[in-house]
Amino acid sequence: MSNLVKINDSVVNDLSADCENCFGLCCVALPYAKSADFPINKDAGTPCSNLQSNYRCGIHKNLRQKGFRGCAVYECFGAGQKVSQVMFSGNDWREYPSIKKDMFDVFPMIQQLHEMLFYLREALGLNDTQPIHKELQGVFDKTEKLTKLSTEEIFKLDVAAHRAEVNELLLQTSELVRAKVSNRKNNTRKSSDFIGAKLKGTDLRGTNLRGCLLIAADLRNADMRVTDFIGADLRDANLSGADLRGSIFLTQAQINSANGDIHTKLPASIKRPDHWI
Ligand code: SF4
């Protein structure tokens, strides 16, 4: 057993990152490529050169300044502590190199399942989803059960097929929530490419922005209430003064990747990033 803090079930079941109880899995298991988000290349399974012996990042406070913006916006949805502490019982890959491969291979699969749980949990908490509550609960329970399988069983899973089943309910959730915006038909989008788009002050209420590329879009003072942001790429989008209250499937990582100010209105679950202030 490693000397990392032992954790209880409530922490294990959390759907947000708990780096203190993770063996730096995102910094080892995942690859990254030289780009606007990373200054160098790294292969999957190779520890990042900034990862310290205590599994903490040596440049955590300066990720953006050092060119590691991709790390600042990554979200494991609690997969790191689940794999480290539950699936591998707190055994450390440095101490037990024989577990490396399985640990690093299963991590991205658990990350995907936890991401689904994250969105399903949000959907279950919305009043508008009452008509499909039973179905949402059913697929939530099914997904949670998958995260409790052995590594061998997880490797046999068709995660893409399960995601399709989850997506169907998330799409229904989106429709139910956005239906309360009376004029949203005017905002039905014809493209998913809004890179650098000039959308300052635009009424985007009730729009489905699922998977949209909003990189560096000018969304200052845009009205984005009750909008579906699932999978939207908000890197460097300018959200200063924009109103995102009531929007759904928006993650902290997405907001961390954007720019905004003290006038940006966010859903209650989202914290205003330090770099906005
Ligand atoms: S820069 Fe830090 S957070 Fe990013 S992969 Fe390396 S150790 Fe992890």
Short mmCIF file of C-alpha atoms and ligand atoms in Angstrom, two decimals:
data_model
loop_
_atom_site.label_atom_id
_atom_site.label_comp_id
_atom_site.label_asym_id
_atom_site.label_seq_id
_atom_site.Cartn_x
_atom_site.Cartn_y
_atom_site.Cartn_z
CA MET A 1 0.00 0.00 0.00
CA SER A 2 1.36 3.41 -0.88
CA ASN A 3 1.78 6.24 1.57
CA LEU A 4 -0.91 8.28 -0.15
CA VAL A 5 -3.87 9.31 1.99
CA LYS A 6 -6.36 6.50 2.48
CA ILE A 7 -9.77 7.55 1.31
CA ASN A 8 -13.34 6.71 2.19
CA ASP A 9 -16.16 5.64 -0.10
CA SER A 10 -17.64 9.10 -0.46
CA VAL A 11 -14.37 10.40 -1.90
CA VAL A 12 -13.98 7.33 -4.09
CA ASN A 13 -17.40 7.91 -5.57
CA ASP A 14 -16.79 11.58 -6.30
CA LEU A 15 -16.87 12.65 -9.92
CA SER A 16 -14.25 15.35 -9.71
CA ALA A 17 -10.48 15.04 -9.59
CA ASP A 18 -8.79 14.33 -6.27
CA CYS A 19 -5.11 14.56 -7.24
CA GLU A 20 -3.92 13.81 -3.70
CA ASN A 21 -5.28 10.30 -4.05
CA CYS A 22 -4.07 9.65 -7.57
CA PHE A 23 -0.71 8.37 -8.80
CA GLY A 24 -0.46 11.14 -11.39
CA LEU A 25 -2.27 9.00 -13.94
CA CYS A 26 -3.24 11.76 -16.36
CA CYS A 27 0.40 12.91 -16.33
CA VAL A 28 1.68 9.44 -17.24
CA ALA A 29 -0.99 7.37 -18.97
CA LEU A 30 -2.03 9.97 -21.54
CA PRO A 31 0.01 11.25 -24.48
CA TYR A 32 0.27 14.88 -25.51
CA ALA A 33 1.52 16.52 -28.67
CA LYS A 34 3.34 19.78 -29.29
CA SER A 35 0.65 22.33 -30.04
CA ALA A 36 -0.98 25.46 -28.66
CA ASP A 37 -1.79 23.36 -25.57
CA PHE A 38 1.58 21.66 -24.97
CA PRO A 39 5.17 22.82 -25.61
CA ILE A 40 6.56 19.30 -26.27
CA ASN A 41 5.52 15.76 -27.26
CA LYS A 42 5.00 12.94 -24.77
CA ASP A 43 4.04 9.30 -25.39
CA ALA A 44 1.30 7.46 -23.50
CA GLY A 45 2.79 5.59 -20.53
CA THR A 46 5.77 7.94 -20.18
CA PRO A 47 5.78 10.19 -17.11
CA CYS A 48 5.72 13.91 -17.85
CA SER A 49 9.05 15.49 -16.95
CA ASN A 50 7.20 17.87 -14.62
CA LEU A 51 5.72 15.06 -12.53
CA GLN A 52 7.42 14.93 -9.14
CA SER A 53 8.15 11.88 -6.97
CA ASN A 54 5.10 12.70 -4.81
CA TYR A 55 2.89 12.62 -7.94
CA ARG A 56 2.32 16.35 -7.85
CA CYS A 57 2.97 18.67 -10.76
CA GLY A 58 6.13 20.75 -10.37
CA ILE A 59 4.67 23.64 -12.37
CA HIS A 60 1.07 23.43 -11.20
CA LYS A 61 0.76 27.15 -10.48
CA ASN A 62 2.31 28.16 -13.81
CA LEU A 63 0.82 25.68 -16.29
CA ARG A 64 -0.48 28.37 -18.64
CA GLN A 65 2.67 30.47 -18.52
CA LYS A 66 4.83 27.38 -19.22
CA GLY A 67 2.74 26.40 -22.25
CA PHE A 68 0.90 23.46 -20.63
CA ARG A 69 -2.57 24.90 -21.11
CA GLY A 70 -3.91 21.45 -22.00
CA CYS A 71 -3.25 20.31 -18.43
CA ALA A 72 -5.05 23.31 -16.97
CA VAL A 73 -8.26 22.31 -18.74
CA TYR A 74 -8.12 18.51 -18.39
CA GLU A 75 -10.77 16.83 -16.23
CA CYS A 76 -10.56 13.17 -15.16
CA PHE A 77 -13.99 13.27 -13.45
CA GLY A 78 -12.56 11.35 -10.50
CA ALA A 79 -11.17 8.49 -12.58
CA GLY A 80 -7.67 9.07 -11.18
CA GLN A 81 -8.52 8.27 -7.57
CA LYS A 82 -10.92 5.48 -8.61
CA VAL A 83 -8.19 3.65 -10.55
CA SER A 84 -5.41 4.39 -8.05
CA GLN A 85 -7.21 3.65 -4.81
CA VAL A 86 -10.08 1.32 -5.66
CA MET A 87 -9.19 -0.71 -8.72
CA PHE A 88 -5.53 -1.06 -7.79
CA SER A 89 -6.03 -0.88 -4.00
CA GLY A 90 -3.58 1.96 -3.48
CA ASN A 91 -0.72 0.12 -5.17
CA ASP A 92 1.71 2.49 -6.76
CA TRP A 93 2.91 1.89 -10.36
CA ARG A 94 6.41 3.00 -9.43
CA GLU A 95 6.57 0.47 -6.61
CA TYR A 96 4.89 -2.28 -8.64
CA PRO A 97 5.92 -1.77 -12.29
CA SER A 98 4.07 -4.95 -13.34
CA ILE A 99 0.70 -3.17 -12.90
CA LYS A 100 1.68 -0.22 -15.10
CA LYS A 101 0.17 -1.41 -18.35
CA ASP A 102 -3.24 -2.36 -16.98
CA MET A 103 -3.42 0.75 -14.81
CA PHE A 104 -2.55 3.11 -17.63
CA ASP A 105 -4.80 1.33 -20.15
CA VAL A 106 -7.86 1.25 -17.90
CA PHE A 107 -7.56 4.89 -16.78
CA PRO A 108 -8.91 6.50 -19.99
CA MET A 109 -11.77 3.97 -20.06
CA ILE A 110 -12.79 4.82 -16.49
CA GLN A 111 -12.43 8.50 -17.33
CA GLN A 112 -15.01 8.09 -20.10
CA LEU A 113 -17.42 6.21 -17.84
CA HIS A 114 -17.04 8.83 -15.09
CA GLU A 115 -17.66 11.61 -17.60
CA MET A 116 -20.93 9.90 -18.54
CA LEU A 117 -21.85 9.60 -14.85
CA PHE A 118 -21.09 13.30 -14.40
CA TYR A 119 -23.54 14.33 -17.12
CA LEU A 120 -26.16 11.80 -16.07
CA ARG A 121 -25.99 13.02 -12.48
CA GLU A 122 -26.58 16.57 -13.70
CA ALA A 123 -29.51 15.43 -15.85
CA LEU A 124 -31.05 13.61 -12.89
CA GLY A 125 -30.90 16.80 -10.83
CA LEU A 126 -32.92 18.87 -13.31
CA ASN A 127 -36.65 19.45 -12.80
CA ASP A 128 -37.24 19.41 -16.55
CA THR A 129 -36.12 15.78 -16.82
CA GLN A 130 -38.94 14.34 -14.69
CA PRO A 131 -40.53 12.61 -17.74
CA ILE A 132 -37.35 10.55 -18.32
CA HIS A 133 -36.14 10.32 -14.73
CA LYS A 134 -36.62 6.55 -14.55
CA GLU A 135 -34.61 5.97 -17.72
CA LEU A 136 -31.86 8.33 -16.58
CA GLN A 137 -31.61 6.57 -13.23
CA GLY A 138 -31.48 3.19 -14.98
CA VAL A 139 -28.60 4.14 -17.24
CA PHE A 140 -26.82 5.93 -14.39
CA ASP A 141 -26.95 2.75 -12.29
CA LYS A 142 -25.82 0.65 -15.25
CA THR A 143 -22.86 2.98 -15.89
CA GLU A 144 -21.88 3.01 -12.24
CA LYS A 145 -21.91 -0.80 -12.22
CA LEU A 146 -19.51 -0.83 -15.19
CA THR A 147 -17.00 1.24 -13.20
CA LYS A 148 -16.98 -1.48 -10.56
CA LEU A 149 -16.00 -4.30 -12.91
CA SER A 150 -12.52 -5.83 -12.84
CA THR A 151 -9.89 -4.45 -15.21
CA GLU A 152 -10.17 -7.58 -17.37
CA GLU A 153 -13.94 -7.08 -17.68
CA ILE A 154 -13.57 -3.38 -18.44
CA PHE A 155 -11.12 -4.09 -21.26
CA LYS A 156 -13.84 -6.20 -22.91
CA LEU A 157 -16.43 -3.38 -22.73
CA ASP A 158 -17.71 -1.59 -25.80
CA VAL A 159 -17.52 1.87 -24.26
CA ALA A 160 -18.57 3.56 -27.52
CA ALA A 161 -21.79 1.52 -27.63
CA HIS A 162 -22.55 2.37 -24.01
CA ARG A 163 -21.84 6.04 -24.70
CA ALA A 164 -24.38 5.94 -27.54
CA GLU A 165 -27.03 4.70 -25.09
CA VAL A 166 -26.12 7.46 -22.62
CA ASN A 167 -26.06 10.09 -25.36
CA GLU A 168 -29.60 9.28 -26.38
CA LEU A 169 -30.83 10.27 -22.92
CA LEU A 170 -28.58 13.32 -22.74
CA LEU A 171 -30.04 14.52 -26.04
CA GLN A 172 -33.55 14.06 -24.65
CA THR A 173 -32.48 15.96 -21.54
CA SER A 174 -31.21 18.80 -23.69
CA GLU A 175 -34.50 19.00 -25.61
CA LEU A 176 -36.57 19.00 -22.41
CA VAL A 177 -34.48 21.74 -20.81
CA ARG A 178 -34.18 24.00 -23.86
CA ALA A 179 -37.87 23.64 -24.73
CA LYS A 180 -38.70 26.28 -22.13
CA VAL A 181 -36.96 28.95 -24.24
CA SER A 182 -39.76 30.18 -26.44
CA ASN A 183 -37.78 31.61 -29.38
CA ARG A 184 -34.98 29.05 -29.53
CA LYS A 185 -36.00 27.97 -33.04
CA ASN A 186 -34.47 31.23 -34.27
CA ASN A 187 -31.19 30.10 -32.83
CA THR A 188 -30.99 26.65 -34.41
CA ARG A 189 -27.41 26.40 -35.58
CA LYS A 190 -26.43 25.20 -39.07
CA SER A 191 -22.73 24.70 -38.37
CA SER A 192 -20.57 23.54 -35.50
CA ASP A 193 -17.60 25.69 -36.52
CA PHE A 194 -17.56 29.00 -34.69
CA ILE A 195 -13.79 29.38 -34.43
CA GLY A 196 -13.07 33.08 -34.01
CA ALA A 197 -16.74 33.91 -34.65
CA LYS A 198 -17.96 37.41 -33.87
CA LEU A 199 -20.93 36.71 -31.64
CA LYS A 200 -20.72 39.69 -29.31
CA GLY A 201 -24.12 40.43 -27.75
CA THR A 202 -25.84 37.60 -29.67
CA ASP A 203 -28.99 35.99 -28.31
CA LEU A 204 -28.03 32.32 -28.06
CA ARG A 205 -30.60 31.35 -25.46
CA GLY A 206 -31.65 27.73 -25.66
CA THR A 207 -29.13 26.88 -28.37
CA ASN A 208 -27.69 23.40 -28.67
CA LEU A 209 -23.92 23.98 -28.81
CA ARG A 210 -23.12 20.26 -28.45
CA GLY A 211 -19.59 19.64 -29.74
CA CYS A 212 -19.28 23.13 -31.23
CA LEU A 213 -15.90 24.69 -31.84
CA LEU A 214 -16.04 28.08 -30.18
CA ILE A 215 -12.27 28.53 -30.00
CA ALA A 216 -11.40 32.23 -29.64
CA ALA A 217 -14.99 33.20 -30.41
CA ASP A 218 -16.03 36.67 -29.31
CA LEU A 219 -18.98 35.95 -27.03
CA ARG A 220 -18.79 39.13 -25.00
CA ASN A 221 -22.20 40.00 -23.50
CA ALA A 222 -23.82 37.09 -25.36
CA ASP A 223 -27.02 35.73 -23.83
CA MET A 224 -26.26 32.02 -23.45
CA ARG A 225 -28.82 31.11 -20.85
CA VAL A 226 -30.29 27.58 -20.95
CA THR A 227 -27.71 26.52 -23.54
CA ASP A 228 -26.36 22.98 -23.99
CA PHE A 229 -22.55 23.09 -23.85
CA ILE A 230 -21.77 19.39 -23.89
CA GLY A 231 -18.37 18.83 -25.50
CA ALA A 232 -18.15 22.43 -26.75
CA ASP A 233 -14.60 23.70 -27.18
CA LEU A 234 -14.39 27.08 -25.46
CA ARG A 235 -10.62 27.53 -25.53
CA ASP A 236 -9.82 31.24 -25.55
CA ALA A 237 -13.46 32.18 -26.15
CA ASN A 238 -14.19 35.59 -24.68
CA LEU A 239 -17.11 35.26 -22.27
CA SER A 240 -16.73 38.68 -20.66
CA GLY A 241 -20.16 39.91 -19.62
CA ALA A 242 -21.87 36.82 -21.10
CA ASP A 243 -24.78 35.18 -19.29
CA LEU A 244 -24.51 31.38 -19.00
CA ARG A 245 -26.99 30.85 -16.17
CA GLY A 246 -29.20 27.81 -16.51
CA SER A 247 -26.95 26.30 -19.14
CA ILE A 248 -26.37 22.56 -19.00
CA PHE A 249 -23.49 20.11 -19.38
CA LEU A 250 -20.93 22.85 -18.84
CA THR A 251 -17.79 21.72 -17.00
CA GLN A 252 -15.30 23.62 -14.90
CA ALA A 253 -12.57 22.57 -17.35
CA GLN A 254 -14.43 24.19 -20.27
CA ILE A 255 -14.78 27.43 -18.35
CA ASN A 256 -11.13 27.28 -17.24
CA SER A 257 -10.11 27.17 -20.88
CA ALA A 258 -12.04 30.35 -21.73
CA ASN A 259 -11.61 33.99 -20.81
CA GLY A 260 -14.15 36.04 -18.93
CA ASP A 261 -14.51 38.69 -16.27
CA ILE A 262 -16.34 39.57 -13.08
CA HIS A 263 -19.46 40.37 -15.11
CA THR A 264 -19.76 36.87 -16.65
CA LYS A 265 -22.76 35.10 -15.13
CA LEU A 266 -22.10 31.40 -14.52
CA PRO A 267 -24.21 28.44 -13.38
CA ALA A 268 -24.01 27.96 -9.59
CA SER A 269 -21.94 24.78 -9.94
CA ILE A 270 -19.13 26.57 -11.79
CA LYS A 271 -16.38 28.54 -10.05
CA ARG A 272 -15.03 31.73 -11.60
CA PRO A 273 -11.45 30.89 -12.72
CA ASP A 274 -8.62 32.75 -11.00
CA HIS A 275 -7.24 33.98 -14.30
CA TRP A 276 -10.47 35.89 -15.00
CA ILE A 277 -10.02 38.19 -12.02
S1 SF4 B 1 2.73 19.60 -16.77
FE1 SF4 B 1 2.08 18.97 -14.72
S2 SF4 B 1 -0.15 18.59 -14.90
FE2 SF4 B 1 0.72 18.61 -16.98
S3 SF4 B 1 1.16 16.47 -17.47
FE3 SF4 B 1 3.04 17.39 -16.63
S4 SF4 B 1 2.99 16.94 -14.44
FE4 SF4 B 1 0.91 16.62 -15.22
#
